[in-house]
């Protein structure tokens, strides 16, 4: 049922990609203008830096367009700007959506992110497969069902992955409790000492 819906692709939605490219373009343009306006910049640098900036911008345009999460009959491929990771269905222990702790609607950060958990306990974020996608929850369920169909009959849950997940939850609880206390103590220290 779900495997028949494959392949699927998830990419950065247009608005955040445009913002990222616009910010990079403006920054690189300002660097080039500053080099041209400065009188003591060597002429070679006035040529090399803008050319390298244009090449960097062109690479970013192509890399952002190609990066994303690709789901097919073989598994999941997570393609970042520099690194591509291939996850076979049998290598996964779980796929699920989780709340994004750094969610910010102002900057377009999604409220939910999709993660794949490897059998060795590693948690891999599925790039651009997030709450910014139009029907995110349905897509996560579709990919989960495909994984359940394609992982193979010998598949069993991984105890290492389950133990790593418990450790991650405990660490998150400790950090959520201790983090604010450390910030408040640091602030109090500087208020009383300063």
mmCIF file of C-alpha atoms in Angstrom:
data_model
loop_
_atom_site.group_PDB
_atom_site.id
_atom_site.type_symbol
_atom_site.label_atom_id
_atom_site.label_comp_id
_atom_site.label_asym_id
_atom_site.label_seq_id
_atom_site.Cartn_x
_atom_site.Cartn_y
_atom_site.Cartn_z
ATOM 1 C CA UNK A 1 0.000 0.000 0.000
ATOM 2 C CA UNK A 2 2.609 2.604 1.059
ATOM 3 C CA UNK A 3 5.510 1.141 -0.930
ATOM 4 C CA UNK A 4 3.491 1.707 -4.101
ATOM 5 C CA UNK A 5 3.540 5.452 -3.317
ATOM 6 C CA UNK A 6 7.333 5.590 -3.589
ATOM 7 C CA UNK A 7 9.536 7.354 -4.595
ATOM 8 C CA UNK A 8 9.000 10.550 -2.580
ATOM 9 C CA UNK A 9 11.160 13.667 -2.319
ATOM 10 C CA UNK A 10 11.219 16.375 0.338
ATOM 11 C CA UNK A 11 13.051 19.639 -0.344
ATOM 12 C CA UNK A 12 13.414 23.024 1.297
ATOM 13 C CA UNK A 13 10.266 24.983 0.577
ATOM 14 C CA UNK A 14 10.718 27.973 -1.689
ATOM 15 C CA UNK A 15 10.373 30.855 0.789
ATOM 16 C CA UNK A 16 13.174 29.806 3.220
ATOM 17 C CA UNK A 17 15.400 28.859 0.276
ATOM 18 C CA UNK A 18 14.862 32.289 -1.268
ATOM 19 C CA UNK A 19 15.633 33.978 2.065
ATOM 20 C CA UNK A 20 18.831 31.930 2.518
ATOM 21 C CA UNK A 21 20.015 32.612 -1.011
ATOM 22 C CA UNK A 22 19.104 36.297 -0.761
ATOM 23 C CA UNK A 23 21.028 36.717 2.506
ATOM 24 C CA UNK A 24 24.069 34.948 1.082
ATOM 25 C CA UNK A 25 23.916 36.964 -2.135
ATOM 26 C CA UNK A 26 23.666 40.274 -0.292
ATOM 27 C CA UNK A 27 26.518 39.308 2.048
ATOM 28 C CA UNK A 28 28.812 38.282 -0.801
ATOM 29 C CA UNK A 29 27.917 41.427 -2.762
ATOM 30 C CA UNK A 30 28.781 43.604 0.264
ATOM 31 C CA UNK A 31 32.152 41.842 0.605
ATOM 32 C CA UNK A 32 32.912 42.514 -3.080
ATOM 33 C CA UNK A 33 31.814 46.179 -2.872
ATOM 34 C CA UNK A 34 33.921 46.681 0.271
ATOM 35 C CA UNK A 35 36.983 45.273 -1.503
ATOM 36 C CA UNK A 36 36.426 47.533 -4.529
ATOM 37 C CA UNK A 37 35.812 50.613 -2.368
ATOM 38 C CA UNK A 38 38.883 50.117 -0.200
ATOM 39 C CA UNK A 39 41.817 51.874 -1.820
ATOM 40 C CA UNK A 40 44.582 49.717 -0.349
ATOM 41 C CA UNK A 41 43.188 46.343 -1.521
ATOM 42 C CA UNK A 42 45.524 44.636 -4.005
ATOM 43 C CA UNK A 43 44.045 44.496 -7.529
ATOM 44 C CA UNK A 44 44.372 40.696 -7.649
ATOM 45 C CA UNK A 45 42.218 40.416 -4.518
ATOM 46 C CA UNK A 46 39.644 42.768 -6.055
ATOM 47 C CA UNK A 47 39.227 40.245 -8.872
ATOM 48 C CA UNK A 48 39.711 36.913 -7.077
ATOM 49 C CA UNK A 49 37.338 37.475 -4.145
ATOM 50 C CA UNK A 50 34.306 38.514 -6.260
ATOM 51 C CA UNK A 51 34.894 35.575 -8.627
ATOM 52 C CA UNK A 52 35.134 33.168 -5.680
ATOM 53 C CA UNK A 53 32.044 34.782 -4.129
ATOM 54 C CA UNK A 54 30.071 34.290 -7.349
ATOM 55 C CA UNK A 55 31.245 30.663 -7.549
ATOM 56 C CA UNK A 56 30.245 30.083 -3.907
ATOM 57 C CA UNK A 57 26.826 31.603 -4.548
ATOM 58 C CA UNK A 58 26.298 29.449 -7.666
ATOM 59 C CA UNK A 59 27.335 26.326 -5.724
ATOM 60 C CA UNK A 60 24.888 27.198 -2.941
ATOM 61 C CA UNK A 61 22.032 27.645 -5.418
ATOM 62 C CA UNK A 62 22.689 24.190 -6.896
ATOM 63 C CA UNK A 63 23.375 22.510 -3.527
ATOM 64 C CA UNK A 64 20.201 23.879 -1.903
ATOM 65 C CA UNK A 65 18.126 22.737 -4.862
ATOM 66 C CA UNK A 66 19.609 19.202 -4.720
ATOM 67 C CA UNK A 67 19.630 18.744 -0.946
ATOM 68 C CA UNK A 68 16.731 17.019 0.755
ATOM 69 C CA UNK A 69 15.337 13.640 1.744
ATOM 70 C CA UNK A 70 14.668 11.029 -0.930
ATOM 71 C CA UNK A 71 12.588 7.943 -0.126
ATOM 72 C CA UNK A 72 12.506 5.003 -2.546
ATOM 73 C CA UNK A 73 12.199 1.209 -2.553
ATOM 74 C CA UNK A 74 15.822 0.794 -1.366
ATOM 75 C CA UNK A 75 15.539 3.101 1.647
ATOM 76 C CA UNK A 76 16.081 6.733 2.552
ATOM 77 C CA UNK A 77 18.787 9.021 1.184
ATOM 78 C CA UNK A 78 19.480 12.229 3.127
ATOM 79 C CA UNK A 79 21.405 14.629 0.935
ATOM 80 C CA UNK A 80 22.897 17.637 2.701
ATOM 81 C CA UNK A 81 24.933 20.464 1.228
ATOM 82 C CA UNK A 82 28.152 18.445 1.541
ATOM 83 C CA UNK A 83 27.330 14.904 2.703
ATOM 84 C CA UNK A 84 24.855 12.259 1.525
ATOM 85 C CA UNK A 85 23.767 9.455 3.853
ATOM 86 C CA UNK A 86 22.076 6.296 2.618
ATOM 87 C CA UNK A 87 19.824 4.406 5.052
ATOM 88 C CA UNK A 88 18.537 0.984 3.982
ATOM 89 C CA UNK A 89 15.124 -0.022 5.315
ATOM 90 C CA UNK A 90 16.520 -2.935 7.361
ATOM 91 C CA UNK A 91 19.073 -0.594 9.015
ATOM 92 C CA UNK A 92 16.342 1.542 10.599
ATOM 93 C CA UNK A 93 14.809 0.990 14.003
ATOM 94 C CA UNK A 94 12.146 3.687 13.788
ATOM 95 C CA UNK A 95 10.870 6.676 11.822
ATOM 96 C CA UNK A 96 8.851 9.366 13.538
ATOM 97 C CA UNK A 97 8.006 13.048 13.831
ATOM 98 C CA UNK A 98 9.109 15.017 16.877
ATOM 99 C CA UNK A 99 8.566 18.599 18.037
ATOM 100 C CA UNK A 100 11.289 21.038 17.015
ATOM 101 C CA UNK A 101 12.736 22.667 20.139
ATOM 102 C CA UNK A 102 14.112 25.568 18.058
ATOM 103 C CA UNK A 103 10.870 26.222 16.153
ATOM 104 C CA UNK A 104 10.415 29.858 15.231
ATOM 105 C CA UNK A 105 7.541 30.870 12.971
ATOM 106 C CA UNK A 106 9.209 34.254 12.455
ATOM 107 C CA UNK A 107 12.139 32.650 10.639
ATOM 108 C CA UNK A 108 10.136 29.820 9.048
ATOM 109 C CA UNK A 109 11.481 27.066 11.306
ATOM 110 C CA UNK A 110 9.042 24.148 11.320
ATOM 111 C CA UNK A 111 7.210 23.080 14.476
ATOM 112 C CA UNK A 112 7.894 19.378 13.762
ATOM 113 C CA UNK A 113 10.830 17.460 12.284
ATOM 114 C CA UNK A 114 11.072 13.898 10.952
ATOM 115 C CA UNK A 115 13.811 11.601 12.254
ATOM 116 C CA UNK A 116 15.038 8.137 11.377
ATOM 117 C CA UNK A 117 16.592 6.082 14.153
ATOM 118 C CA UNK A 118 19.304 3.654 13.073
ATOM 119 C CA UNK A 119 19.668 0.225 14.673
ATOM 120 C CA UNK A 120 22.865 1.358 16.433
ATOM 121 C CA UNK A 121 20.970 4.184 18.168
ATOM 122 C CA UNK A 122 21.967 7.101 15.949
ATOM 123 C CA UNK A 123 19.271 9.685 15.294
ATOM 124 C CA UNK A 124 19.304 11.107 11.777
ATOM 125 C CA UNK A 125 17.245 14.160 10.885
ATOM 126 C CA UNK A 126 15.494 13.737 7.565
ATOM 127 C CA UNK A 127 16.394 17.063 5.924
ATOM 128 C CA UNK A 128 13.485 19.259 4.851
ATOM 129 C CA UNK A 129 11.024 16.510 5.754
ATOM 130 C CA UNK A 130 9.339 18.698 8.333
ATOM 131 C CA UNK A 131 6.248 20.601 9.399
ATOM 132 C CA UNK A 132 6.715 23.045 6.510
ATOM 133 C CA UNK A 133 5.590 20.294 4.127
ATOM 134 C CA UNK A 134 1.877 20.632 3.241
ATOM 135 C CA UNK A 135 0.679 17.253 4.596
ATOM 136 C CA UNK A 136 3.561 16.421 6.913
ATOM 137 C CA UNK A 137 1.864 13.991 9.321
ATOM 138 C CA UNK A 138 0.336 11.967 6.477
ATOM 139 C CA UNK A 139 3.718 11.801 4.729
ATOM 140 C CA UNK A 140 5.438 10.566 7.907
ATOM 141 C CA UNK A 141 2.819 7.831 8.234
ATOM 142 C CA UNK A 142 3.239 6.909 4.576
ATOM 143 C CA UNK A 143 7.029 6.568 4.995
ATOM 144 C CA UNK A 144 6.554 4.591 8.240
ATOM 145 C CA UNK A 145 4.209 2.160 6.493
ATOM 146 C CA UNK A 146 6.638 1.794 3.593
ATOM 147 C CA UNK A 147 9.436 1.035 6.091
ATOM 148 C CA UNK A 148 7.261 -1.581 7.808
ATOM 149 C CA UNK A 149 6.562 -3.220 4.427
ATOM 150 C CA UNK A 150 10.120 -3.081 3.056
ATOM 151 C CA UNK A 151 12.361 -3.702 6.081
ATOM 152 C CA UNK A 152 12.225 -7.476 5.609
ATOM 153 C CA UNK A 153 10.728 -10.393 7.524
ATOM 154 C CA UNK A 154 13.865 -10.939 9.675
ATOM 155 C CA UNK A 155 13.680 -7.443 11.148
ATOM 156 C CA UNK A 156 13.402 -7.147 14.941
ATOM 157 C CA UNK A 157 13.605 -4.053 17.168
ATOM 158 C CA UNK A 158 17.151 -3.130 18.178
ATOM 159 C CA UNK A 159 17.916 -3.101 21.922
ATOM 160 C CA UNK A 160 20.861 -0.719 21.293
ATOM 161 C CA UNK A 161 18.584 1.801 19.618
ATOM 162 C CA UNK A 162 16.039 1.556 22.415
ATOM 163 C CA UNK A 163 18.762 2.055 25.054
ATOM 164 C CA UNK A 164 20.171 5.049 23.153
ATOM 165 C CA UNK A 165 16.707 6.557 22.986
ATOM 166 C CA UNK A 166 16.273 6.208 26.761
ATOM 167 C CA UNK A 167 19.688 7.855 27.315
ATOM 168 C CA UNK A 168 18.742 10.698 24.961
ATOM 169 C CA UNK A 169 15.463 11.307 26.817
ATOM 170 C CA UNK A 170 17.236 11.337 30.196
ATOM 171 C CA UNK A 171 19.872 13.750 28.928
ATOM 172 C CA UNK A 172 17.165 16.023 27.516
ATOM 173 C CA UNK A 173 15.369 16.035 30.889
ATOM 174 C CA UNK A 174 18.594 16.865 32.737
ATOM 175 C CA UNK A 175 19.486 19.628 30.281
ATOM 176 C CA UNK A 176 15.979 21.087 30.478
ATOM 177 C CA UNK A 177 16.225 21.164 34.285
ATOM 178 C CA UNK A 178 19.873 22.204 34.675
ATOM 179 C CA UNK A 179 20.186 24.582 31.691
ATOM 180 C CA UNK A 180 17.895 27.340 32.980
ATOM 181 C CA UNK A 181 19.427 27.050 36.460
ATOM 182 C CA UNK A 182 22.938 27.521 35.048
ATOM 183 C CA UNK A 183 21.805 30.565 33.064
ATOM 184 C CA UNK A 184 20.148 32.108 36.125
ATOM 185 C CA UNK A 185 23.170 31.411 38.351
ATOM 186 C CA UNK A 186 25.503 32.929 35.749
ATOM 187 C CA UNK A 187 23.289 35.995 35.459
ATOM 188 C CA UNK A 188 23.115 36.325 39.260
ATOM 189 C CA UNK A 189 26.912 35.958 39.500
ATOM 190 C CA UNK A 190 27.508 38.796 37.020
ATOM 191 C CA UNK A 191 24.864 40.988 38.663
ATOM 192 C CA UNK A 192 26.416 40.645 42.122
ATOM 193 C CA UNK A 193 30.088 40.644 41.087
ATOM 194 C CA UNK A 194 29.787 43.363 38.416
#
